[in-house]
Amino acid sequence: MDVILLERVHNLGQIGDVVKVRPGYARNFLLPMRKALRATEANKAKFESQRAQIEAMNLEKRSEAEKVKDKVDGIKVVLIRQAGETGQLFGSVNARDLAEAVTVAGFTIDRRQVILDRPIKTLGLHPIRVALHPEVIVAVTANVAKSTEEAEAQEKAGGYVGRAEEAPADIDALLAEAEAAVTVEEPAAEGAEPEAKKAKEPKAKEPKTKADAKAKEPKADKSEKPEGKRKAEKGEGKGKKKG
């Protein structure tokens, strides 16, 4: 569909331009918002007869927008939304939400003045554009967070603040700690028993009295005779044989 623009339209053209647009876009936005007229011969003639007045009205609106431009440009609005651990929103923030947030901040705008390529679906700081007038565009930052405290943290950090990740451990510190925890054992002398084994063996009880000490002494084997007595007996045996 061909239309005549009655004001500057982003990505379309300036006042008086005849442009081709989608029928739905024309019927749902341009025509009802009085931003354009159908490009018929009658409307073309009507526009040319009123061109000076239309341009004057446009200049007046632009001047009004310029007055508040510095106050609106750079403002930050906070939008509290639910989201997952990765920062993905359970839903999205659209142009209507942003227009309401800017209005709450003290500057009344319509959702159609919010220039948003796609809905916001993540937590963090998102720069958006607001058209106070088709020729006066300002920047607004949308701080989308799960809470007011998180919004303040994002403001300080300059972006989305997720769960704090553990700092990587210093390898030198880990090695030093491991060396301190390990006790270095000296090699045992040859033939000596390990200290651990000695500690496990029960110690022999010392006798408390002399009687106990005597009882502890090994008893002589009665079956074995003293060396001298055995020799004497042998000698006696030999003497008896000779007689």
CSV table of C-alpha atoms in Angstrom, one decimal:
chain,number,residue,atom,x,y,z
A,1,MET,CA,0.0,0.0,0.0
A,2,ASP,CA,1.3,3.5,-0.9
A,3,VAL,CA,0.9,6.2,1.8
A,4,ILE,CA,1.9,9.9,2.2
A,5,LEU,CA,3.9,10.5,5.4
A,6,LEU,CA,2.6,13.4,7.6
A,7,GLU,CA,5.8,13.2,9.8
A,8,ARG,CA,9.1,11.6,9.8
A,9,VAL,CA,8.8,7.9,10.5
A,10,HIS,CA,11.8,5.8,11.5
A,11,ASN,CA,13.2,3.7,8.7
A,12,LEU,CA,10.5,5.0,6.3
A,13,GLY,CA,11.0,8.6,5.3
A,14,GLN,CA,10.4,12.3,5.9
A,15,ILE,CA,7.2,14.5,5.8
A,16,GLY,CA,5.6,14.4,2.3
A,17,ASP,CA,7.3,11.3,1.1
A,18,VAL,CA,5.2,8.7,-0.6
A,19,VAL,CA,6.3,5.2,0.5
A,20,LYS,CA,5.1,1.7,0.0
A,21,VAL,CA,4.3,-0.2,3.3
A,22,ARG,CA,2.5,-3.4,4.3
A,23,PRO,CA,-1.3,-3.0,4.4
A,24,GLY,CA,-1.4,-4.2,8.0
A,25,TYR,CA,1.2,-1.8,9.1
A,26,ALA,CA,-0.7,1.1,7.4
A,27,ARG,CA,-4.1,0.1,8.8
A,28,ASN,CA,-3.0,-0.7,12.3
A,29,PHE,CA,-0.4,2.0,13.0
A,30,LEU,CA,0.3,4.7,10.4
A,31,LEU,CA,-3.3,5.7,9.5
A,32,PRO,CA,-4.9,5.5,12.9
A,33,MET,CA,-2.0,7.4,14.5
A,34,ARG,CA,-2.3,10.1,11.8
A,35,LYS,CA,1.2,9.6,10.7
A,36,ALA,CA,0.3,9.0,7.1
A,37,LEU,CA,-2.5,9.3,4.5
A,38,ARG,CA,-3.5,6.9,1.7
A,39,ALA,CA,-1.6,8.0,-1.4
A,40,THR,CA,-4.7,8.8,-3.5
A,41,GLU,CA,-4.8,11.7,-5.9
A,42,ALA,CA,-7.3,13.5,-3.6
A,43,ASN,CA,-5.1,13.1,-0.6
A,44,LYS,CA,-2.0,14.2,-2.5
A,45,ALA,CA,-3.7,17.4,-3.4
A,46,LYS,CA,-5.0,17.9,0.1
A,47,PHE,CA,-1.5,17.4,1.6
A,48,GLU,CA,0.0,19.9,-0.8
A,49,SER,CA,-2.6,22.5,0.2
A,50,GLN,CA,-1.9,22.0,3.9
A,51,ARG,CA,1.8,21.3,3.7
A,52,ALA,CA,2.9,24.5,5.3
A,53,GLN,CA,0.6,24.1,8.2
A,54,ILE,CA,1.6,20.4,8.7
A,55,GLU,CA,5.3,21.4,8.7
A,56,ALA,CA,4.7,24.2,11.2
A,57,MET,CA,2.9,21.8,13.6
A,58,ASN,CA,5.7,19.4,13.2
A,59,LEU,CA,8.3,22.1,14.1
A,60,GLU,CA,6.3,23.0,17.2
A,61,LYS,CA,6.2,19.4,18.4
A,62,ARG,CA,9.9,19.1,17.8
A,63,SER,CA,10.7,22.2,19.8
A,64,GLU,CA,8.7,20.8,22.8
A,65,ALA,CA,10.6,17.5,22.5
A,66,GLU,CA,13.9,19.4,22.5
A,67,LYS,CA,13.0,21.1,25.8
A,68,VAL,CA,12.8,17.8,27.7
A,69,LYS,CA,15.4,15.9,25.7
A,70,ASP,CA,18.2,16.5,28.2
A,71,LYS,CA,16.0,15.5,31.1
A,72,VAL,CA,15.0,12.2,29.6
A,73,ASP,CA,18.2,11.3,27.8
A,74,GLY,CA,20.3,8.8,29.8
A,75,ILE,CA,17.7,8.0,32.5
A,76,LYS,CA,17.6,4.5,34.0
A,77,VAL,CA,14.5,2.7,34.8
A,78,VAL,CA,14.2,-0.5,36.9
A,79,LEU,CA,11.9,-3.4,36.0
A,80,ILE,CA,11.6,-6.3,38.5
A,81,ARG,CA,11.0,-9.6,36.8
A,82,GLN,CA,11.3,-13.3,37.7
A,83,ALA,CA,14.1,-15.2,36.0
A,84,GLY,CA,16.1,-18.4,36.1
A,85,GLU,CA,19.6,-19.0,37.5
A,86,THR,CA,21.1,-18.2,34.0
A,87,GLY,CA,19.4,-14.9,33.8
A,88,GLN,CA,16.7,-15.9,31.4
A,89,LEU,CA,13.4,-14.2,32.1
A,90,PHE,CA,10.2,-16.2,32.7
A,91,GLY,CA,8.5,-14.1,30.0
A,92,SER,CA,9.8,-10.8,28.4
A,93,VAL,CA,9.8,-7.0,28.7
A,94,ASN,CA,8.1,-5.3,25.8
A,95,ALA,CA,7.5,-1.7,24.6
A,96,ARG,CA,4.5,-1.2,26.8
A,97,ASP,CA,6.4,-2.2,29.9
A,98,LEU,CA,9.2,0.2,29.0
A,99,ALA,CA,6.8,3.0,28.3
A,100,GLU,CA,5.1,2.5,31.7
A,101,ALA,CA,8.5,2.5,33.4
A,102,VAL,CA,9.5,5.8,31.8
A,103,THR,CA,6.2,7.3,32.6
A,104,VAL,CA,6.6,6.3,36.3
A,105,ALA,CA,10.0,8.0,36.1
A,106,GLY,CA,8.2,11.3,35.3
A,107,PHE,CA,8.1,11.5,31.5
A,108,THR,CA,4.9,10.4,29.9
A,109,ILE,CA,5.4,8.5,26.7
A,110,ASP,CA,3.4,6.1,24.6
A,111,ARG,CA,4.5,2.5,23.8
A,112,ARG,CA,4.7,3.5,20.2
A,113,GLN,CA,7.5,5.9,21.1
A,114,VAL,CA,9.7,3.1,22.3
A,115,ILE,CA,12.0,1.9,19.6
A,116,LEU,CA,12.6,-1.8,20.4
A,117,ASP,CA,13.9,-4.3,17.9
A,118,ARG,CA,12.8,-7.3,19.9
A,119,PRO,CA,11.4,-7.9,23.4
A,120,ILE,CA,14.0,-8.1,26.3
A,121,LYS,CA,14.3,-11.7,27.6
A,122,THR,CA,17.3,-11.6,29.9
A,123,LEU,CA,18.3,-9.8,33.1
A,124,GLY,CA,20.9,-7.0,32.9
A,125,LEU,CA,21.2,-3.5,31.6
A,126,HIS,CA,19.6,-2.9,28.2
A,127,PRO,CA,19.9,0.3,26.2
A,128,ILE,CA,16.8,1.3,24.4
A,129,ARG,CA,15.7,4.3,22.3
A,130,VAL,CA,12.7,6.5,22.9
A,131,ALA,CA,11.3,8.9,20.2
A,132,LEU,CA,10.2,12.0,22.0
A,133,HIS,CA,9.6,13.2,18.5
A,134,PRO,CA,10.3,11.5,15.2
A,135,GLU,CA,13.4,13.7,14.9
A,136,VAL,CA,14.4,13.7,18.6
A,137,ILE,CA,15.6,10.3,19.8
A,138,VAL,CA,17.0,9.8,23.3
A,139,ALA,CA,18.6,6.8,25.0
A,140,VAL,CA,17.2,5.1,28.1
A,141,THR,CA,18.6,2.2,30.1
A,142,ALA,CA,16.3,-0.6,31.3
A,143,ASN,CA,17.7,-2.3,34.4
A,144,VAL,CA,15.9,-5.6,34.4
A,145,ALA,CA,16.6,-7.5,37.7
A,146,LYS,CA,15.0,-10.0,40.1
A,147,SER,CA,15.0,-7.6,43.0
A,148,THR,CA,15.9,-4.0,43.9
A,149,GLU,CA,19.1,-5.2,45.6
A,150,GLU,CA,20.1,-7.0,42.4
A,151,ALA,CA,19.3,-4.0,40.3
A,152,GLU,CA,21.7,-1.9,42.5
A,153,ALA,CA,24.4,-4.5,42.1
A,154,GLN,CA,23.9,-4.5,38.3
A,155,GLU,CA,24.1,-0.8,38.3
A,156,LYS,CA,27.5,-0.9,40.1
A,157,ALA,CA,28.8,-3.8,38.0
A,158,GLY,CA,27.6,-2.3,34.8
A,159,GLY,CA,25.7,-5.4,33.7
A,160,TYR,CA,24.1,-8.7,34.7
A,161,VAL,CA,25.4,-10.1,38.0
A,162,GLY,CA,24.9,-13.9,38.2
A,163,ARG,CA,25.9,-16.3,40.9
A,164,ALA,CA,29.5,-15.6,42.0
A,165,GLU,CA,31.8,-18.2,40.6
A,166,GLU,CA,34.6,-19.6,42.8
A,167,ALA,CA,37.9,-18.1,42.1
A,168,PRO,CA,40.4,-20.5,40.5
A,169,ALA,CA,42.8,-21.9,43.2
A,170,ASP,CA,46.4,-20.8,43.0
A,171,ILE,CA,48.5,-23.8,42.0
A,172,ASP,CA,51.5,-22.8,44.1
A,173,ALA,CA,49.4,-22.4,47.2
A,174,LEU,CA,47.9,-25.8,46.7
A,175,LEU,CA,51.3,-27.4,46.3
A,176,ALA,CA,52.6,-25.7,49.5
A,177,GLU,CA,49.6,-26.9,51.4
A,178,ALA,CA,50.0,-30.4,50.2
A,179,GLU,CA,53.7,-30.5,51.2
A,180,ALA,CA,52.9,-29.2,54.6
A,181,ALA,CA,50.2,-31.9,55.1
A,182,VAL,CA,52.5,-34.8,54.2
A,183,THR,CA,55.0,-36.0,56.8
A,184,VAL,CA,58.3,-37.2,55.3
A,185,GLU,CA,59.4,-40.5,56.8
A,186,GLU,CA,63.1,-41.3,57.1
A,187,PRO,CA,64.2,-44.7,55.7
A,188,ALA,CA,64.6,-47.3,58.6
A,189,ALA,CA,68.1,-48.7,59.2
A,190,GLU,CA,68.9,-52.1,57.8
A,191,GLY,CA,67.5,-54.8,60.1
A,192,ALA,CA,65.6,-52.4,62.2
A,193,GLU,CA,61.8,-52.8,62.6
A,194,PRO,CA,59.6,-50.0,61.4
A,195,GLU,CA,58.5,-47.7,64.2
A,196,ALA,CA,54.8,-48.4,63.5
A,197,LYS,CA,55.4,-52.2,64.0
A,198,LYS,CA,57.3,-51.7,67.3
A,199,ALA,CA,54.5,-49.5,68.6
A,200,LYS,CA,51.9,-52.3,67.9
A,201,GLU,CA,53.9,-55.0,69.7
A,202,PRO,CA,52.9,-55.3,73.4
A,203,LYS,CA,55.7,-54.6,75.9
A,204,ALA,CA,56.8,-57.3,78.3
A,205,LYS,CA,55.7,-56.6,81.9
A,206,GLU,CA,58.5,-56.1,84.3
A,207,PRO,CA,58.3,-58.3,87.5
A,208,LYS,CA,57.1,-56.4,90.5
A,209,THR,CA,58.8,-58.6,93.3
A,210,LYS,CA,61.8,-61.0,93.5
A,211,ALA,CA,59.4,-63.9,93.8
A,212,ASP,CA,57.8,-62.9,90.6
A,213,ALA,CA,61.2,-62.6,89.0
A,214,LYS,CA,62.2,-66.1,90.2
A,215,ALA,CA,59.0,-67.5,88.9
A,216,LYS,CA,59.7,-65.9,85.5
A,217,GLU,CA,63.1,-67.6,85.2
A,218,PRO,CA,63.1,-70.6,82.8
A,219,LYS,CA,63.2,-74.0,84.7
A,220,ALA,CA,66.0,-76.4,83.9
A,221,ASP,CA,65.1,-79.5,82.0
A,222,LYS,CA,65.3,-82.4,84.5
A,223,SER,CA,65.9,-84.9,81.7
A,224,GLU,CA,69.2,-83.3,80.9
A,225,LYS,CA,72.1,-84.0,83.4
A,226,PRO,CA,75.1,-81.8,84.0
A,227,GLU,CA,78.1,-82.3,81.9
A,228,GLY,CA,80.3,-83.4,84.9
A,229,LYS,CA,77.9,-85.9,86.3
A,230,ARG,CA,77.5,-87.6,82.9
A,231,LYS,CA,81.3,-88.0,82.6
A,232,ALA,CA,81.5,-89.5,86.1
A,233,GLU,CA,78.8,-92.0,85.4
A,234,LYS,CA,80.7,-93.1,82.2
A,235,GLY,CA,83.8,-93.6,84.2
A,236,GLU,CA,82.1,-95.8,86.8
A,237,GLY,CA,80.7,-98.0,84.1
A,238,LYS,CA,84.1,-98.6,82.6
A,239,GLY,CA,85.5,-99.6,86.0
A,240,LYS,CA,83.0,-102.2,86.7
A,241,LYS,CA,83.6,-104.0,83.4
A,242,LYS,CA,87.3,-104.5,84.1
A,243,GLY,CA,86.8,-106.2,87.5
